[in-house]
Coordinates of C-alpha atoms in Angstrom, one line a residue:
M1 CA -26.1 18.3 51.6
S2 CA -29.5 17.2 50.1
D3 CA -30.6 13.6 50.1
A4 CA -30.2 13.6 46.3
A5 CA -26.4 14.1 46.8
V6 CA -26.0 11.1 49.1
V7 CA -23.8 8.5 47.3
R8 CA -25.9 5.6 46.0
L9 CA -23.6 2.6 45.6
P10 CA -24.6 -0.5 43.6
E11 CA -26.8 -2.5 45.9
P12 CA -25.3 -5.9 45.2
L13 CA -22.0 -4.8 46.7
R14 CA -23.6 -3.8 50.1
L15 CA -20.5 -1.6 50.8
R16 CA -22.3 0.6 53.3
E17 CA -23.4 -2.4 55.3
L18 CA -19.8 -3.9 55.1
A19 CA -18.4 -0.6 56.4
A20 CA -20.8 -0.6 59.3
E21 CA -19.9 -4.2 60.1
L22 CA -16.2 -3.4 60.0
F23 CA -16.4 -0.4 62.2
D24 CA -18.5 -2.4 64.7
T25 CA -16.0 -5.2 64.8
L26 CA -13.1 -2.9 65.2
R27 CA -14.8 -1.2 68.1
E28 CA -15.7 -4.6 69.7
K29 CA -12.1 -5.9 69.5
S30 CA -10.4 -2.7 70.7
F31 CA -12.7 -1.1 73.3
D32 CA -10.8 -0.5 76.5
G33 CA -13.7 0.4 78.8
T34 CA -13.5 4.1 78.0
G35 CA -12.5 4.5 74.4
I36 CA -10.5 2.7 71.7
T37 CA -6.9 1.5 72.3
R38 CA -5.0 -0.1 69.4
E39 CA -1.4 0.0 70.6
C40 CA 1.2 -0.1 67.8
F41 CA 3.2 -3.4 67.5
A42 CA 1.0 -4.9 70.2
E43 CA -2.2 -6.8 70.6
G44 CA -4.6 -4.0 69.6
E45 CA -3.0 -3.1 66.3
D46 CA -2.5 -6.8 65.6
A47 CA -6.2 -7.4 66.1
A48 CA -7.2 -4.6 63.7
M49 CA -4.8 -5.9 61.0
A50 CA -6.3 -9.4 61.4
I51 CA -9.8 -8.0 60.9
Y52 CA -8.7 -6.2 57.7
R53 CA -7.0 -9.4 56.4
E54 CA -10.0 -11.6 57.0
V55 CA -12.3 -9.2 55.2
A56 CA -9.9 -8.8 52.3
E57 CA -9.5 -12.5 51.8
R58 CA -13.2 -13.2 52.2
H59 CA -13.8 -10.9 49.2
G60 CA -11.1 -12.6 47.0
L61 CA -8.3 -10.2 47.6
K62 CA -4.7 -11.2 48.5
A63 CA -2.9 -9.9 51.6
R64 CA 0.7 -10.0 52.6
V65 CA 3.1 -8.3 55.0
D66 CA 6.0 -6.1 53.8
A67 CA 9.4 -5.7 55.3
A68 CA 8.1 -3.1 57.8
A69 CA 5.3 -5.4 58.9
N70 CA 2.7 -3.2 57.2
M71 CA 0.0 -5.1 55.3
I72 CA -0.4 -4.9 51.5
V73 CA -3.7 -5.9 49.9
T74 CA -3.9 -6.5 46.2
L75 CA -6.5 -7.3 43.5
P76 CA -6.6 -10.6 41.7
G77 CA -4.2 -10.5 38.8
D78 CA -1.8 -7.9 40.3
D79 CA 1.6 -9.5 40.0
G80 CA 3.3 -6.6 41.7
T81 CA 5.5 -5.7 38.6
K82 CA 3.8 -2.4 37.8
P83 CA 3.9 0.8 39.9
A84 CA 0.6 1.1 41.8
L85 CA -1.6 3.7 43.4
L86 CA -1.5 3.0 47.2
L87 CA -4.7 3.6 49.2
A88 CA -3.6 3.7 52.8
S89 CA -4.0 4.6 56.4
H90 CA -3.0 3.3 59.9
A91 CA -4.1 0.5 62.1
D92 CA -3.2 1.9 65.5
S93 CA -4.8 4.5 67.8
V94 CA -3.9 6.6 70.8
P95 CA -4.9 5.2 74.2
Q96 CA -8.6 5.7 74.9
G97 CA -9.0 7.2 71.4
G98 CA -11.8 7.0 68.8
N99 CA -12.7 4.3 66.4
F100 CA -12.4 6.2 63.1
D101 CA -8.9 7.8 63.4
G102 CA -6.9 5.6 61.0
G103 CA -9.7 3.0 60.8
A104 CA -11.8 5.1 58.4
G105 CA -8.9 5.2 55.9
C106 CA -8.2 1.5 56.1
V107 CA -11.8 0.6 55.7
A108 CA -12.2 3.0 52.7
A109 CA -9.1 1.5 51.0
L110 CA -10.5 -2.1 51.4
L111 CA -14.0 -1.1 50.2
T112 CA -12.5 0.5 47.1
L113 CA -10.6 -2.6 46.2
I114 CA -13.6 -4.8 46.9
R115 CA -15.7 -2.6 44.6
L116 CA -13.1 -2.6 41.8
A117 CA -12.9 -6.4 42.0
A118 CA -16.7 -6.9 42.0
E119 CA -17.2 -4.6 39.1
G120 CA -14.3 -5.9 37.1
T121 CA -13.0 -2.4 36.6
R122 CA -9.4 -2.1 35.2
P123 CA -7.9 1.3 36.3
P124 CA -4.9 2.7 34.4
C125 CA -2.5 1.4 37.0
P126 CA -2.7 -1.2 39.7
V127 CA -4.5 -0.2 42.9
R128 CA -3.3 -1.6 46.3
A129 CA -4.4 -1.0 49.8
M130 CA -1.8 -0.5 52.6
V131 CA -2.5 -0.8 56.3
L132 CA 0.4 1.0 58.1
R133 CA 1.6 0.4 61.6
G134 CA 2.6 2.8 64.3
E135 CA 1.3 6.2 62.9
E136 CA 0.5 7.6 66.4
S137 CA 3.3 9.0 68.6
A138 CA 1.5 8.2 71.8
F139 CA 3.5 5.1 72.8
Y140 CA 7.1 5.8 71.6
G141 CA 7.1 9.5 71.0
R142 CA 7.8 9.1 67.3
A143 CA 4.9 9.3 64.8
N144 CA 4.6 7.5 61.4
I145 CA 6.8 4.5 62.4
G146 CA 5.5 2.2 59.7
S147 CA 6.0 4.6 56.9
R148 CA 9.3 5.9 58.2
L149 CA 10.6 2.4 58.3
L150 CA 9.8 2.1 54.6
F151 CA 11.8 5.3 53.7
G152 CA 14.7 4.6 56.2
T153 CA 14.0 7.8 58.3
L154 CA 14.0 6.3 61.8
D155 CA 17.2 6.9 63.7
L156 CA 19.0 5.3 66.6
K157 CA 17.4 7.6 69.1
D158 CA 14.0 6.7 67.8
L159 CA 14.8 3.0 68.2
A160 CA 16.0 3.5 71.7
A161 CA 12.8 5.3 72.7
K162 CA 10.9 3.6 75.5
R163 CA 7.3 2.8 75.7
R164 CA 5.8 4.7 78.5
G165 CA 4.8 2.6 81.5
T166 CA 6.7 -0.6 80.5
G167 CA 10.2 0.6 79.4
R168 CA 10.0 -1.6 76.3
T169 CA 12.1 0.0 73.6
L170 CA 10.9 0.6 70.0
R171 CA 13.8 -1.6 68.8
E172 CA 12.4 -4.5 70.9
A173 CA 8.9 -3.9 69.6
L174 CA 10.0 -3.9 66.0
A175 CA 12.1 -7.0 66.5
A176 CA 9.1 -8.8 68.0
A177 CA 7.1 -7.9 64.9
G178 CA 9.7 -9.6 62.7
I179 CA 11.3 -6.4 61.4
D180 CA 15.0 -6.2 60.6
V181 CA 16.0 -3.7 63.2
E182 CA 19.6 -3.5 61.9
A183 CA 18.3 -2.4 58.5
A184 CA 16.1 0.2 60.3
A185 CA 19.1 1.4 62.3
A186 CA 21.2 1.7 59.2
G187 CA 18.5 3.8 57.5
R188 CA 18.0 1.4 54.7
R189 CA 14.8 1.8 52.7
M190 CA 12.3 -1.0 52.9
I191 CA 10.2 0.1 49.9
D192 CA 11.1 0.3 46.2
A193 CA 9.9 3.7 45.1
S194 CA 9.6 2.4 41.5
T195 CA 6.7 0.2 42.7
V196 CA 4.6 3.2 43.8
K197 CA 3.0 5.6 41.3
A198 CA 1.1 7.6 43.9
Y199 CA -0.3 7.6 47.4
L200 CA -3.8 8.5 48.6
E201 CA -5.1 8.5 52.2
L202 CA -8.6 9.0 53.5
H203 CA -8.8 10.3 57.0
I204 CA -11.3 11.9 59.3
E205 CA -10.7 15.6 59.9
Q206 CA -9.4 15.9 63.5
G207 CA -10.6 19.5 64.1
P208 CA -13.9 21.4 63.9
V209 CA -13.5 23.2 60.5
M210 CA -15.6 20.9 58.3
V211 CA -18.4 20.5 60.9
A212 CA -18.5 24.3 61.2
R213 CA -18.6 24.8 57.4
K214 CA -20.9 21.9 56.8
F215 CA -18.5 20.1 54.4
P216 CA -18.9 16.3 54.3
T217 CA -15.6 15.9 52.4
A218 CA -12.7 18.1 51.6
V219 CA -9.4 17.8 49.7
V220 CA -6.2 18.3 51.7
T221 CA -3.5 20.6 50.3
G222 CA -0.8 20.3 52.9
I223 CA 0.2 18.8 56.3
R224 CA 1.7 20.5 59.2
G225 CA 5.1 19.4 60.5
N226 CA 6.2 19.5 64.1
L227 CA 9.1 20.0 66.5
R228 CA 8.8 18.1 69.8
H229 CA 10.5 17.3 73.0
R230 CA 9.0 14.2 74.7
S231 CA 10.2 15.3 78.2
I232 CA 12.0 18.4 79.5
M233 CA 13.0 18.7 83.1
C234 CA 12.9 22.0 84.9
R235 CA 15.3 21.7 87.8
G236 CA 14.9 24.0 90.7
E237 CA 15.3 23.4 94.4
A238 CA 12.9 21.7 96.8
G239 CA 12.1 23.4 100.1
H240 CA 9.5 23.9 102.8
S241 CA 6.5 25.7 101.5
G242 CA 6.1 27.8 104.7
T243 CA 9.7 28.9 105.2
V244 CA 11.2 30.0 101.9
P245 CA 10.1 33.5 100.7
R246 CA 9.4 34.2 97.1
W247 CA 12.6 36.0 96.3
L248 CA 14.7 33.0 97.5
R249 CA 12.6 30.3 95.9
R250 CA 13.7 28.1 92.9
D251 CA 10.2 26.7 92.3
A252 CA 10.2 24.5 89.2
V253 CA 6.4 24.6 88.7
F254 CA 6.1 28.3 88.8
A255 CA 9.1 28.5 86.3
V256 CA 7.3 26.2 83.9
A257 CA 4.1 28.2 84.3
D258 CA 6.0 31.4 83.6
L259 CA 7.5 29.8 80.5
L260 CA 4.2 28.6 79.1
M261 CA 2.6 32.0 79.6
R262 CA 5.4 33.7 77.7
L263 CA 5.1 31.2 74.8
D264 CA 1.3 31.8 74.7
E265 CA 1.9 35.5 74.3
H266 CA 4.3 35.0 71.5
W267 CA 1.9 32.5 69.8
M268 CA -0.9 35.0 69.9
R269 CA 1.3 37.8 68.4
L270 CA 2.5 35.5 65.6
L271 CA -1.1 34.5 64.7
E272 CA -1.9 38.1 64.4
R273 CA 0.8 38.4 61.8
G274 CA -0.8 35.6 59.8
L275 CA 1.6 32.8 60.5
D276 CA 0.4 29.2 60.6
L277 CA 1.3 27.9 64.1
V278 CA 0.0 25.8 67.0
V279 CA 1.8 25.3 70.3
T280 CA 1.0 22.6 72.9
T281 CA 2.3 21.2 76.2
G282 CA 0.3 18.0 76.5
V283 CA 2.1 16.5 79.4
I284 CA 3.1 18.3 82.6
Y285 CA 3.8 16.8 86.0
T286 CA 5.9 16.5 89.2
D287 CA 7.1 13.2 90.7
P288 CA 4.3 12.0 93.0
E289 CA 6.8 10.0 95.0
Q290 CA 8.7 13.1 95.9
Q291 CA 6.1 15.9 95.9
A292 CA 3.8 16.9 98.8
L293 CA 1.3 19.7 99.5
S294 CA 3.8 21.5 101.7
R295 CA 6.9 21.0 99.5
I296 CA 8.2 23.5 97.0
P297 CA 8.7 21.5 93.8
G298 CA 12.4 21.1 92.9
E299 CA 11.6 19.3 89.6
A300 CA 8.9 19.6 87.0
F301 CA 8.6 17.7 83.8
F302 CA 6.7 18.8 80.6
S303 CA 6.5 18.1 76.9
F304 CA 6.7 20.7 74.1
E305 CA 5.3 20.7 70.6
V306 CA 5.0 23.3 67.9
R307 CA 3.4 22.7 64.5
S308 CA 3.3 24.6 61.3
Q309 CA 3.1 24.1 57.5
S310 CA 6.3 26.2 57.3
Y311 CA 9.7 24.8 58.1
E312 CA 10.9 28.4 58.7
T313 CA 8.1 29.1 61.2
L314 CA 8.9 25.9 63.1
E315 CA 12.6 26.7 63.5
A316 CA 11.9 30.3 64.4
F317 CA 9.5 29.5 67.1
Y318 CA 11.8 26.8 68.4
E319 CA 14.6 29.3 68.8
L320 CA 12.2 31.6 70.5
F321 CA 11.2 28.8 72.9
R322 CA 14.9 28.1 73.8
S323 CA 15.5 31.9 74.3
E324 CA 12.5 32.1 76.7
C325 CA 13.9 29.0 78.6
R326 CA 17.1 30.9 79.1
A327 CA 15.2 34.0 80.3
V328 CA 13.1 32.1 82.7
S329 CA 16.2 30.3 84.0
D330 CA 17.7 33.7 84.8
V331 CA 14.6 35.1 86.5
R332 CA 13.5 32.0 88.4
H333 CA 17.0 30.6 89.1
V334 CA 16.2 27.2 87.6
K335 CA 17.7 25.1 84.9
F336 CA 16.0 23.4 81.9
E337 CA 17.3 20.0 80.8
F338 CA 16.2 18.8 77.3
D339 CA 15.9 15.4 75.9
D340 CA 16.4 14.8 72.1
R341 CA 14.5 17.0 69.7
V342 CA 12.1 15.1 67.5
Y343 CA 11.2 16.6 64.1
A344 CA 8.5 15.7 61.6
E345 CA 8.7 17.5 58.3
P346 CA 5.8 19.6 56.8
A347 CA 4.5 18.3 53.5
R348 CA 2.6 19.6 50.5
M349 CA 0.2 17.4 48.7
D350 CA 0.8 16.9 45.0
E351 CA -0.9 19.7 43.0
A352 CA -2.0 17.4 40.2
I353 CA -3.6 15.0 42.6
V354 CA -5.3 17.9 44.4
R355 CA -6.7 19.1 41.1
K356 CA -8.0 15.6 40.1
L357 CA -9.6 15.2 43.5
V358 CA -11.3 18.6 43.3
A359 CA -12.6 17.8 39.8
A360 CA -13.9 14.4 40.9
S361 CA -15.6 16.0 43.8
E362 CA -17.4 18.4 41.5
R363 CA -18.5 15.6 39.2
L364 CA -19.9 13.7 42.2
G365 CA -21.8 16.7 43.6
L366 CA -19.4 16.9 46.6
P367 CA -17.8 20.1 48.0
T368 CA -14.8 21.3 46.0
E369 CA -13.2 22.8 49.1
T370 CA -9.6 22.4 50.0
L371 CA -8.1 22.3 53.5
A372 CA -4.7 22.1 55.2
S373 CA -4.2 19.4 57.8
G374 CA -3.2 20.5 61.3
A375 CA -2.5 16.9 62.3
G376 CA 0.4 14.8 60.9
H377 CA -0.3 11.8 58.6
D378 CA 1.7 9.1 56.8
A379 CA 0.9 10.9 53.6
A380 CA 3.5 13.5 54.7
V381 CA 6.2 10.8 54.9
F382 CA 5.3 9.5 51.4
S383 CA 5.3 13.0 50.0
N384 CA 8.6 13.9 51.5
G385 CA 9.9 10.5 50.2
G386 CA 9.3 11.6 46.7
V387 CA 5.9 9.9 46.1
P388 CA 3.1 12.1 44.7
S389 CA 0.6 12.1 47.5
G390 CA -3.0 13.2 48.3
M391 CA -5.5 13.1 51.0
I392 CA -9.3 13.1 51.4
F393 CA -10.8 14.4 54.6
V394 CA -14.2 13.2 55.9
R395 CA -16.2 15.3 58.4
N396 CA -16.0 14.1 61.9
A397 CA -17.8 15.7 64.9
N398 CA -16.2 16.1 68.4
G399 CA -12.6 16.2 67.2
S400 CA -10.3 13.2 67.5
H401 CA -7.9 11.4 69.9
N402 CA -10.9 10.9 72.2
P403 CA -13.8 8.4 72.4
A404 CA -16.3 10.9 71.2
E405 CA -15.3 10.8 67.5
A406 CA -18.5 10.9 65.5
M407 CA -18.1 10.4 61.8
D408 CA -21.4 9.9 60.0
L409 CA -21.5 6.8 57.8
D410 CA -23.1 8.7 54.9
D411 CA -20.2 11.2 55.0
F412 CA -17.8 8.3 55.0
M413 CA -19.4 6.7 52.0
R414 CA -19.1 10.0 50.1
G415 CA -15.4 9.9 50.8
V416 CA -15.2 6.3 49.6
E417 CA -17.0 7.3 46.4
L418 CA -14.4 10.0 45.9
M419 CA -11.6 7.6 46.5
H420 CA -13.1 5.1 44.0
A421 CA -13.5 7.8 41.4
F422 CA -9.9 8.8 41.7
A423 CA -8.7 5.2 41.5
V424 CA -10.8 4.5 38.4
E425 CA -9.3 7.6 36.7
G426 CA -5.8 7.0 37.9
P427 CA -3.2 9.4 39.3

């Protein structure tokens, strides 16, 4: 990208400087000694939302909290009676994560509203910013909590999920934030769909594609869904490591290793057939209170996740996974015990919004490339809830969910310019 293509925003607004200030403040308030931690429905997320509120109000915008404890920011003169374009992202982060995951989208939404207010622009429909809570699944095992609350898609098992390390349930966390947990348990919607015309989210790309292809921005076409188990136990039989021969062992760790190698082989074969699929076991452990160097592990615990843009691929691989669990059980003489399955639906972005974003990118001299999202986002919940939705990706080096996230501020401002152009034109 040449210097000529760098977005030049009106100097009086100083939006680039404000963005840098906001990212620095967010980092300062949520640095944990290694990376960034903004735990949902807790101090870190609360601190981020307070920062966004202060900046919004300092620039003449109004901020309020909705029934799901998400923050809504509005322009002067918006009485809330007309359906609006929502510009949104999430306030939380994973433990020891990066500063731009979620933060980039929240800052972009605020900057867009600040610019609209300063220029006196009147878009075809109201434009509002939304700061969502609890997008990450790291603490309670369920992603997109703030948006799922809005659409009534949390269930009783979600509410009973316990925060790792403390045992605090999600129900308790929501109640402490002032959310009506009985309404959540009953699946009642907390948003009136007639108040939302469309949804647009800016987010860093969380993989290496845009860096490799040298795209500062891209337009998202779809979002992978996932099937997960938070914790599966493989139950074998403990024994002395020196006395039990291989053929009599019921080793839980070797059984899990066998299972994972089988799944990896299936994954590779399915990729060769052109299917969209990623498979991950992000947590695997034995109980340190029981296990020893000379003890055959009788229990092992692991997580399971499969992602795809295709519902059929998700279900087919999940059935394959359960089949291989049965096969390993027979060969290794172990038993697999499953917790509740957690499902997040795949989503397609609205085709009309994708076309408008691509056209706006061309006018601005930005890439007109489209990209599918391997990571989940709140945009998927809004899309599956019947709201026309779109996403803008901004290039980000070193991946995501780690302290090394490295979004360039010039790339970010290009993404903000694209968001502004879309808001001015209207969905």
